[in-house]
Amino acid sequence: MELTKQEQAMLDGKEGYAVRKSMEILTALGEIFGAKSLIDVGSVQVAGVSYHNLGDAGLEFLNELAVDGRVKVLTTLNPAGMDLENWEQLGISPEFAQKQNLVIDAFQRMGILISCTCTPYLIGNLPLYGEHVAWSESSAVTFANSVLGARTNREGGPSALAAAFVGKTPNYGLHLDENRAADIHIQINADLPKLSDWGALGYVIGRKAENKIPYITGIKTADLDKLKSFCASVVTYGAKPLFYIKGVTPGAEQQIQPEQSCIIEQADLKGAYDAINDQVSDIDFVCVGCPHCSIKEIQEIAELIRDKKVKDGTELWVATSRTAKQLADKRGYTATIEEAGGKFACDTCMAVAPLKGRFKALATTSAKGCFYSRQNLMKTKMGSMKECVEAAVTGKWNN
Ligand code: F3S
């Protein structure tokens, strides 16, 4: 890989330890994937924030970098292992909270925005069409590539951090035109009225388009919440973090229809629900907001739960960014949800909080949430926002 004089100086340690370490990571990645050079990035999204996943070794690594590592571009943070303010209310232990705060402190010293959300595009980290960025977190990467038309590979935590300290990333993979062409055509002959239908669709397409870029036809319209749900699901279940929907997402009209094709019918979606849903009727955990809830979703929850009560023995978590919650506070949605017994889980989510063994059965709108909650040993049910709120109020799943 060819380096400029300035990049070589960074690799030689002229800008300190963190930048040298970062250049070592970026040049190693570039060599492995055949990049010819580094390119500037407009922003970075860093995943690997939960102490639950990092452990003491991860915390030590971050502290070493935080001594002289300062980010060169706008850098936002993925969810942490707890709500940074209301962790006690969510049943997080003081020992975990102390370690998680040390992780956050290290990121803060690096100059990273402590946003702790997987929807950075809803809080101001919004890349332009064609802009190169270095994001980690699969749903955010897919949203950036597909809905915004920005360009990013699916970075890991360390390579994203390295890009933040250097302001550059190796130019390979989804940064290059030749790797962004769709390679499977998917025709949708099914209705998708519910938010969870988009999670189910992501499951079906992810499986059919394993490691491919889907070009999707047959969808007339999709709002932001449906697209973010689809982004989370399609990549979790196997596709590359880029898709095109004809008439909906940017760049779709320029795609040449791929030869390989398949049709998705209503029965395929039902099959996805059958695969994602376990045989369980008692629900002790309802968590919505995977990816993090938009203000519109919080409004919907508030309207559905007004004058109702979350059943004793069941918890309702609304996972969202702190920024979205602040809007919800002003509009009265927070008060309505909390009066009903619901809890806000800002800065965190059901996949990265230490939840293993705490709950038996989850209800959610999210196919990705089901995938990770099974790893946390929960039975799972996926359905509409209405069905989830109903489950929180009754403690039962009704079908
Ligand atoms: Fe976001 Fe956590 Fe889901 S990071 S996409 S809420 S698994």
CSV table of C-alpha atoms and ligand atoms in Angstrom, one decimal:
chain,number,residue,atom,x,y,z
A,1,MET,CA,0.0,0.0,0.0
A,2,GLU,CA,1.3,3.4,-0.9
A,3,LEU,CA,1.6,5.9,2.0
A,4,THR,CA,2.0,9.6,1.7
A,5,LYS,CA,4.9,11.3,3.6
A,6,GLN,CA,2.5,12.3,6.4
A,7,GLU,CA,1.0,8.8,6.7
A,8,GLN,CA,4.5,7.3,6.8
A,9,ALA,CA,5.4,9.8,9.6
A,10,MET,CA,2.3,8.7,11.5
A,11,LEU,CA,3.4,5.0,11.1
A,12,ASP,CA,6.9,6.0,12.3
A,13,GLY,CA,5.4,7.3,15.5
A,14,LYS,CA,5.8,11.1,14.9
A,15,GLU,CA,2.2,11.7,16.2
A,16,GLY,CA,2.5,9.5,19.2
A,17,TYR,CA,1.5,6.0,20.4
A,18,ALA,CA,-2.2,5.8,19.5
A,19,VAL,CA,-1.7,7.1,16.0
A,20,ARG,CA,1.3,4.7,15.4
A,21,LYS,CA,-0.8,1.8,16.7
A,22,SER,CA,-3.7,2.9,14.5
A,23,MET,CA,-1.5,3.1,11.4
A,24,GLU,CA,-0.3,-0.4,12.1
A,25,ILE,CA,-3.9,-1.6,12.2
A,26,LEU,CA,-4.9,0.3,9.1
A,27,THR,CA,-1.9,-0.7,7.0
A,28,ALA,CA,-2.2,-4.4,8.0
A,29,LEU,CA,-5.9,-4.3,7.0
A,30,GLY,CA,-5.0,-2.6,3.8
A,31,GLU,CA,-2.4,-5.2,2.9
A,32,ILE,CA,-4.8,-8.1,3.7
A,33,PHE,CA,-7.6,-6.7,1.5
A,34,GLY,CA,-5.4,-5.3,-1.3
A,35,ALA,CA,-6.0,-1.6,-0.7
A,36,LYS,CA,-3.7,0.7,-2.7
A,37,SER,CA,-4.0,3.7,-0.4
A,38,LEU,CA,-5.8,5.2,2.5
A,39,ILE,CA,-8.7,7.6,2.0
A,40,ASP,CA,-10.1,10.4,4.2
A,41,VAL,CA,-13.2,9.6,6.2
A,42,GLY,CA,-15.9,12.1,7.2
A,43,SER,CA,-16.9,10.4,10.4
A,44,VAL,CA,-16.5,7.3,12.5
A,45,GLN,CA,-18.9,5.2,14.5
A,46,VAL,CA,-17.2,3.1,17.2
A,47,ALA,CA,-18.7,-0.2,18.4
A,48,GLY,CA,-17.4,-2.4,21.2
A,49,VAL,CA,-18.4,-0.1,24.1
A,50,SER,CA,-20.1,-2.5,26.5
A,51,TYR,CA,-17.8,-3.6,29.4
A,52,HIS,CA,-19.8,-6.9,29.1
A,53,ASN,CA,-18.1,-7.6,25.8
A,54,LEU,CA,-14.8,-5.7,26.4
A,55,GLY,CA,-13.8,-7.1,29.8
A,56,ASP,CA,-10.7,-5.9,31.6
A,57,ALA,CA,-8.4,-6.6,28.6
A,58,GLY,CA,-10.5,-4.3,26.4
A,59,LEU,CA,-10.6,-1.6,29.1
A,60,GLU,CA,-6.8,-1.8,29.4
A,61,PHE,CA,-6.4,-1.5,25.6
A,62,LEU,CA,-8.7,1.6,25.5
A,63,ASN,CA,-6.8,3.2,28.4
A,64,GLU,CA,-3.5,2.7,26.6
A,65,LEU,CA,-4.9,4.5,23.5
A,66,ALA,CA,-6.5,7.2,25.6
A,67,VAL,CA,-3.1,8.5,26.9
A,68,ASP,CA,-2.4,10.4,23.7
A,69,GLY,CA,-5.1,9.3,21.2
A,70,ARG,CA,-7.4,12.1,20.1
A,71,VAL,CA,-10.0,11.7,17.3
A,72,LYS,CA,-9.4,13.7,14.1
A,73,VAL,CA,-13.0,13.5,12.8
A,74,LEU,CA,-16.6,13.4,14.2
A,75,THR,CA,-16.7,10.1,16.1
A,76,THR,CA,-19.8,8.7,17.7
A,77,LEU,CA,-20.3,5.7,20.1
A,78,ASN,CA,-22.4,2.6,19.9
A,79,PRO,CA,-24.6,1.5,22.9
A,80,ALA,CA,-22.9,0.7,26.2
A,81,GLY,CA,-23.7,-2.1,28.6
A,82,MET,CA,-26.0,0.1,30.7
A,83,ASP,CA,-28.0,3.3,30.8
A,84,LEU,CA,-25.3,5.8,31.9
A,85,GLU,CA,-27.7,7.6,34.2
A,86,ASN,CA,-30.4,5.1,35.3
A,87,TRP,CA,-28.4,1.9,35.4
A,88,GLU,CA,-29.7,1.1,38.9
A,89,GLN,CA,-33.3,1.2,37.8
A,90,LEU,CA,-32.5,-1.3,35.1
A,91,GLY,CA,-31.0,-3.8,37.6
A,92,ILE,CA,-27.3,-3.2,36.7
A,93,SER,CA,-24.8,-4.0,39.5
A,94,PRO,CA,-22.6,-1.2,41.0
A,95,GLU,CA,-19.5,-3.3,40.1
A,96,PHE,CA,-20.5,-3.5,36.4
A,97,ALA,CA,-21.4,0.2,36.5
A,98,GLN,CA,-18.0,1.2,37.8
A,99,LYS,CA,-16.2,-0.7,35.1
A,100,GLN,CA,-18.6,0.6,32.4
A,101,ASN,CA,-17.9,4.2,33.5
A,102,LEU,CA,-14.2,3.6,33.2
A,103,VAL,CA,-14.7,2.5,29.6
A,104,ILE,CA,-16.8,5.7,28.9
A,105,ASP,CA,-14.2,7.8,30.6
A,106,ALA,CA,-11.5,6.4,28.2
A,107,PHE,CA,-13.6,7.2,25.2
A,108,GLN,CA,-14.3,10.7,26.5
A,109,ARG,CA,-10.6,11.4,26.9
A,110,MET,CA,-10.2,10.5,23.2
A,111,GLY,CA,-12.6,13.2,22.2
A,112,ILE,CA,-15.4,10.9,21.2
A,113,LEU,CA,-19.0,12.0,21.4
A,114,ILE,CA,-20.6,9.9,24.2
A,115,SER,CA,-23.7,9.3,22.1
A,116,CYS,CA,-24.1,5.6,22.9
A,117,THR,CA,-26.6,4.8,20.1
A,118,CYS,CA,-26.7,2.6,17.1
A,119,THR,CA,-28.7,5.2,15.2
A,120,PRO,CA,-26.0,7.9,14.9
A,121,TYR,CA,-27.7,9.1,11.8
A,122,LEU,CA,-30.7,10.3,13.9
A,123,ILE,CA,-28.5,12.4,16.2
A,124,GLY,CA,-26.4,14.4,13.7
A,125,ASN,CA,-23.8,11.9,12.4
A,126,LEU,CA,-25.4,11.9,9.0
A,127,PRO,CA,-23.0,11.3,6.1
A,128,LEU,CA,-23.7,12.7,2.7
A,129,TYR,CA,-24.3,10.5,-0.4
A,130,GLY,CA,-21.0,9.2,-1.6
A,131,GLU,CA,-19.1,10.2,1.5
A,132,HIS,CA,-16.5,7.8,2.8
A,133,VAL,CA,-16.9,6.9,6.5
A,134,ALA,CA,-15.6,4.2,8.8
A,135,TRP,CA,-18.5,2.8,10.8
A,136,SER,CA,-18.8,-0.2,12.9
A,137,GLU,CA,-22.2,-1.8,14.1
A,138,SER,CA,-23.8,-3.8,11.4
A,139,SER,CA,-27.2,-2.1,11.3
A,140,ALA,CA,-25.7,1.4,11.2
A,141,VAL,CA,-23.2,0.3,8.5
A,142,THR,CA,-26.0,-1.1,6.4
A,143,PHE,CA,-28.1,2.1,6.9
A,144,ALA,CA,-25.1,4.3,5.9
A,145,ASN,CA,-24.4,2.3,2.8
A,146,SER,CA,-27.9,1.6,1.6
A,147,VAL,CA,-30.2,4.4,2.8
A,148,LEU,CA,-27.8,7.3,2.8
A,149,GLY,CA,-25.6,6.1,-0.1
A,150,ALA,CA,-22.4,6.7,2.0
A,151,ARG,CA,-19.5,4.3,1.7
A,152,THR,CA,-18.2,2.2,4.6
A,153,ASN,CA,-16.9,-1.3,5.2
A,154,ARG,CA,-18.2,-3.1,8.3
A,155,GLU,CA,-15.5,-2.0,10.7
A,156,GLY,CA,-14.6,-3.7,13.9
A,157,GLY,CA,-14.2,-1.7,17.1
A,158,PRO,CA,-10.4,-1.4,16.8
A,159,SER,CA,-10.3,-0.6,13.1
A,160,ALA,CA,-13.0,2.1,13.6
A,161,LEU,CA,-11.0,3.6,16.5
A,162,ALA,CA,-7.9,3.5,14.3
A,163,ALA,CA,-9.7,5.4,11.5
A,164,ALA,CA,-10.8,8.0,14.1
A,165,PHE,CA,-7.2,8.7,15.3
A,166,VAL,CA,-5.9,8.8,11.8
A,167,GLY,CA,-8.9,10.3,10.0
A,168,LYS,CA,-8.5,7.7,7.2
A,169,THR,CA,-9.3,4.2,6.3
A,170,PRO,CA,-7.9,1.7,3.7
A,171,ASN,CA,-9.6,2.1,0.3
A,172,TYR,CA,-11.0,-1.4,-0.4
A,173,GLY,CA,-14.3,-3.3,-0.3
A,174,LEU,CA,-17.5,-1.1,-0.2
A,175,HIS,CA,-15.5,2.1,-0.7
A,176,LEU,CA,-14.9,1.0,-4.3
A,177,ASP,CA,-17.5,1.3,-7.2
A,178,GLU,CA,-16.7,-2.2,-8.5
A,179,ASN,CA,-17.7,-3.8,-5.2
A,180,ARG,CA,-21.0,-2.0,-4.8
A,181,ALA,CA,-22.9,-3.6,-7.6
A,182,ALA,CA,-26.0,-5.7,-6.7
A,183,ASP,CA,-25.5,-9.4,-7.4
A,184,ILE,CA,-29.0,-10.9,-6.6
A,185,HIS,CA,-32.4,-9.7,-7.7
A,186,ILE,CA,-35.2,-10.2,-5.1
A,187,GLN,CA,-38.8,-9.6,-6.2
A,188,ILE,CA,-41.2,-9.0,-3.3
A,189,ASN,CA,-44.7,-10.2,-3.8
A,190,ALA,CA,-45.9,-9.7,-0.2
A,191,ASP,CA,-47.4,-7.0,2.0
A,192,LEU,CA,-45.3,-5.5,4.8
A,193,PRO,CA,-47.7,-3.4,6.9
A,194,LYS,CA,-46.1,-4.0,10.3
A,195,LEU,CA,-42.6,-2.8,11.5
A,196,SER,CA,-41.8,-6.4,12.4
A,197,ASP,CA,-42.6,-7.5,8.8
A,198,TRP,CA,-39.4,-5.7,7.8
A,199,GLY,CA,-37.4,-7.7,10.3
A,200,ALA,CA,-39.0,-10.9,8.9
A,201,LEU,CA,-38.2,-9.7,5.3
A,202,GLY,CA,-34.6,-9.1,6.4
A,203,TYR,CA,-34.4,-12.6,7.8
A,204,VAL,CA,-35.7,-14.1,4.5
A,205,ILE,CA,-33.5,-11.9,2.2
A,206,GLY,CA,-30.4,-12.3,4.5
A,207,ARG,CA,-30.7,-16.1,4.2
A,208,LYS,CA,-31.3,-16.1,0.4
A,209,ALA,CA,-28.6,-13.4,-0.3
A,210,GLU,CA,-25.9,-14.7,2.0
A,211,ASN,CA,-22.8,-12.6,1.5
A,212,LYS,CA,-24.5,-10.9,-1.5
A,213,ILE,CA,-25.8,-7.4,-2.3
A,214,PRO,CA,-29.6,-7.6,-3.0
A,215,TYR,CA,-31.4,-5.5,-5.6
A,216,ILE,CA,-35.0,-5.5,-4.4
A,217,THR,CA,-38.1,-4.7,-6.4
A,218,GLY,CA,-41.8,-4.8,-5.6
A,219,ILE,CA,-41.7,-2.3,-2.7
A,220,LYS,CA,-43.3,1.0,-3.3
A,221,THR,CA,-42.5,2.9,-0.1
A,222,ALA,CA,-40.8,2.5,3.2
A,223,ASP,CA,-40.4,4.9,6.1
A,224,LEU,CA,-37.3,5.5,8.1
A,225,ASP,CA,-38.3,3.1,11.0
A,226,LYS,CA,-39.0,0.2,8.6
A,227,LEU,CA,-35.7,0.8,6.8
A,228,LYS,CA,-33.7,0.8,10.0
A,229,SER,CA,-35.4,-2.4,11.1
A,230,PHE,CA,-34.7,-4.0,7.7
A,231,CYS,CA,-31.0,-2.8,7.8
A,232,ALA,CA,-30.6,-4.5,11.2
A,233,SER,CA,-32.2,-7.8,10.2
A,234,VAL,CA,-30.9,-8.3,6.6
A,235,VAL,CA,-27.2,-8.1,7.7
A,236,THR,CA,-27.7,-10.1,10.9
A,237,TYR,CA,-29.1,-13.0,8.9
A,238,GLY,CA,-26.4,-13.1,6.2
A,239,ALA,CA,-26.5,-10.4,3.5
A,240,LYS,CA,-23.7,-7.9,2.8
A,241,PRO,CA,-24.2,-4.5,4.5
A,242,LEU,CA,-25.6,-2.9,1.3
A,243,PHE,CA,-28.8,-3.3,-0.6
A,244,TYR,CA,-30.8,-1.4,-3.1
A,245,ILE,CA,-34.6,-1.0,-3.2
A,246,LYS,CA,-35.9,0.2,-6.5
A,247,GLY,CA,-37.8,3.5,-6.2
A,248,VAL,CA,-36.8,3.8,-2.5
A,249,THR,CA,-33.0,3.9,-1.9
A,250,PRO,CA,-30.3,5.9,-3.6
A,251,GLY,CA,-28.4,4.3,-6.4
A,252,ALA,CA,-31.0,1.7,-7.1
A,253,GLU,CA,-32.0,3.1,-10.5
A,254,GLN,CA,-28.3,2.8,-11.7
A,255,GLN,CA,-28.1,-0.9,-10.9
A,256,ILE,CA,-28.1,-3.5,-13.7
A,257,GLN,CA,-30.6,-6.1,-12.7
A,258,PRO,CA,-28.6,-9.2,-11.6
A,259,GLU,CA,-29.2,-12.5,-13.4
A,260,GLN,CA,-29.5,-14.5,-10.2
A,261,SER,CA,-33.0,-13.9,-8.8
A,262,CYS,CA,-35.7,-15.1,-6.5
A,263,ILE,CA,-39.2,-14.2,-5.5
A,264,ILE,CA,-40.4,-13.7,-1.9
A,265,GLU,CA,-44.1,-14.4,-1.2
A,266,GLN,CA,-46.2,-13.9,1.9
A,267,ALA,CA,-45.6,-17.6,2.9
A,268,ASP,CA,-41.8,-16.8,3.1
A,269,LEU,CA,-42.5,-14.1,5.7
A,270,LYS,CA,-44.7,-16.4,7.7
A,271,GLY,CA,-41.8,-18.9,7.6
A,272,ALA,CA,-39.5,-16.2,9.0
A,273,TYR,CA,-41.9,-15.5,11.9
A,274,ASP,CA,-42.1,-19.3,12.5
A,275,ALA,CA,-38.4,-19.5,12.7
A,276,ILE,CA,-37.9,-16.4,14.9
A,277,ASN,CA,-40.8,-17.1,17.3
A,278,ASP,CA,-40.5,-19.8,20.0
A,279,GLN,CA,-43.3,-21.7,21.6
A,280,VAL,CA,-43.9,-19.6,24.6
A,281,SER,CA,-46.8,-17.6,26.0
A,282,ASP,CA,-45.6,-16.1,29.3
A,283,ILE,CA,-43.5,-12.9,28.6
A,284,ASP,CA,-41.3,-11.4,31.3
A,285,PHE,CA,-39.3,-8.9,29.2
A,286,VAL,CA,-40.6,-6.6,26.4
A,287,CYS,CA,-37.9,-4.6,24.8
A,288,VAL,CA,-38.4,-2.3,21.8
A,289,GLY,CA,-35.8,-0.2,20.1
A,290,CYS,CA,-33.5,-2.4,18.1
A,291,PRO,CA,-32.2,-0.4,16.4
A,292,HIS,CA,-32.8,2.4,18.9
A,293,CYS,CA,-36.3,3.9,18.8
A,294,SER,CA,-36.9,7.0,16.9
A,295,ILE,CA,-39.0,9.8,18.4
A,296,LYS,CA,-41.9,8.6,16.2
A,297,GLU,CA,-41.7,5.1,17.6
A,298,ILE,CA,-41.6,6.4,21.2
A,299,GLN,CA,-44.7,8.5,20.4
A,300,GLU,CA,-46.4,5.3,19.2
A,301,ILE,CA,-45.5,3.4,22.4
A,302,ALA,CA,-46.8,6.3,24.5
A,303,GLU,CA,-50.1,6.3,22.6
A,304,LEU,CA,-50.5,2.5,22.9
A,305,ILE,CA,-49.7,2.4,26.7
A,306,ARG,CA,-51.6,5.5,27.9
A,307,ASP,CA,-53.8,4.6,30.9
A,308,LYS,CA,-52.5,1.1,31.0
A,309,LYS,CA,-50.1,-0.6,33.4
A,310,VAL,CA,-47.2,-2.9,32.7
A,311,LYS,CA,-48.0,-6.2,34.5
A,312,ASP,CA,-46.1,-7.1,37.7
A,313,GLY,CA,-43.3,-9.6,36.9
A,314,THR,CA,-42.9,-8.2,33.4
A,315,GLU,CA,-40.5,-5.4,32.4
A,316,LEU,CA,-40.9,-3.0,29.4
A,317,TRP,CA,-37.8,-1.4,28.2
A,318,VAL,CA,-37.7,1.4,25.6
A,319,ALA,CA,-34.2,1.4,24.1
A,320,THR,CA,-33.2,4.7,22.6
A,321,SER,CA,-30.7,7.4,22.4
A,322,ARG,CA,-30.5,10.0,25.1
A,323,THR,CA,-31.2,12.6,22.5
A,324,ALA,CA,-34.5,11.0,21.4
A,325,LYS,CA,-35.5,10.6,25.1
A,326,GLN,CA,-34.9,14.3,25.7
A,327,LEU,CA,-37.3,15.0,22.9
A,328,ALA,CA,-39.8,12.5,24.4
A,329,ASP,CA,-39.4,14.3,27.8
A,330,LYS,CA,-40.5,17.5,26.2
A,331,ARG,CA,-43.5,16.0,24.5
A,332,GLY,CA,-44.7,14.2,27.6
A,333,TYR,CA,-44.1,10.7,26.1
A,334,THR,CA,-41.6,9.8,28.8
A,335,ALA,CA,-44.1,10.6,31.6
A,336,THR,CA,-46.8,8.6,29.9
A,337,ILE,CA,-44.6,5.5,29.4
A,338,GLU,CA,-43.1,5.7,32.9
A,339,GLU,CA,-46.5,6.3,34.6
A,340,ALA,CA,-47.5,3.0,33.0
A,341,GLY,CA,-44.5,1.3,34.5
A,342,GLY,CA,-42.3,1.3,31.4
A,343,LYS,CA,-38.5,2.0,31.7
A,344,PHE,CA,-36.3,3.9,29.3
A,345,ALA,CA,-33.0,2.2,28.5
A,346,CYS,CA,-31.0,5.0,27.0
A,347,ASP,CA,-27.3,4.4,25.9
A,348,THR,CA,-27.8,0.6,25.9
A,349,CYS,CA,-29.6,-2.3,24.3
A,350,MET,CA,-30.8,-5.8,24.9
A,351,ALA,CA,-27.8,-7.3,23.1
A,352,VAL,CA,-25.0,-5.5,24.9
A,353,ALA,CA,-26.4,-5.2,28.4
A,354,PRO,CA,-25.5,-8.0,30.8
A,355,LEU,CA,-28.9,-9.8,30.6
A,356,LYS,CA,-28.0,-13.5,30.4
A,357,GLY,CA,-30.2,-15.5,32.8
A,358,ARG,CA,-32.2,-12.5,33.9
A,359,PHE,CA,-35.3,-13.0,31.7
A,360,LYS,CA,-37.0,-16.1,30.3
A,361,ALA,CA,-39.0,-14.8,27.4
A,362,LEU,CA,-38.7,-11.7,25.3
A,363,ALA,CA,-41.3,-9.9,23.1
A,364,THR,CA,-39.9,-7.4,20.6
A,365,THR,CA,-40.4,-5.8,17.2
A,366,SER,CA,-36.9,-6.7,16.1
A,367,ALA,CA,-35.6,-9.8,14.3
A,368,LYS,CA,-32.1,-8.8,15.2
A,369,GLY,CA,-33.1,-8.4,18.9
A,370,CYS,CA,-34.5,-12.0,18.8
A,371,PHE,CA,-31.2,-13.3,17.3
A,372,TYR,CA,-29.1,-11.8,20.2
A,373,SER,CA,-31.6,-12.5,22.9
A,374,ARG,CA,-31.5,-16.2,22.1
A,375,GLN,CA,-27.8,-16.0,22.7
A,376,ASN,CA,-28.8,-14.6,26.1
A,377,LEU,CA,-30.8,-17.8,26.6
A,378,MET,CA,-34.3,-16.1,26.2
A,379,LYS,CA,-37.2,-17.5,24.3
A,380,THR,CA,-38.3,-15.0,21.7
A,381,LYS,CA,-41.5,-13.5,20.2
A,382,MET,CA,-41.5,-10.9,17.4
A,383,GLY,CA,-44.5,-8.8,16.5
A,384,SER,CA,-45.9,-5.3,16.0
A,385,MET,CA,-45.5,-2.5,18.4
A,386,LYS,CA,-49.2,-3.0,19.4
A,387,GLU,CA,-48.5,-6.7,20.2
A,388,CYS,CA,-45.4,-5.9,22.2
A,389,VAL,CA,-47.2,-3.3,24.3
A,390,GLU,CA,-50.1,-5.8,24.8
A,391,ALA,CA,-47.5,-8.4,26.0
A,392,ALA,CA,-46.1,-5.8,28.5
A,393,VAL,CA,-49.6,-5.1,29.9
A,394,THR,CA,-50.8,-8.8,30.1
A,395,GLY,CA,-47.5,-10.7,30.5
A,396,LYS,CA,-48.7,-12.9,27.7
A,397,TRP,CA,-48.1,-13.3,24.0
A,398,ASN,CA,-51.5,-13.6,22.3
A,399,ASN,CA,-51.2,-16.1,19.4
B,1,F3S,FE1,-28.7,-1.4,18.1
B,1,F3S,FE2,-28.3,-3.2,20.0
B,1,F3S,FE3,-30.1,-3.7,18.1
B,1,F3S,S1,-26.8,-2.0,18.9
B,1,F3S,S2,-29.3,-2.7,16.3
B,1,F3S,S3,-30.2,-2.0,19.6
B,1,F3S,S4,-28.7,-5.2,19.0
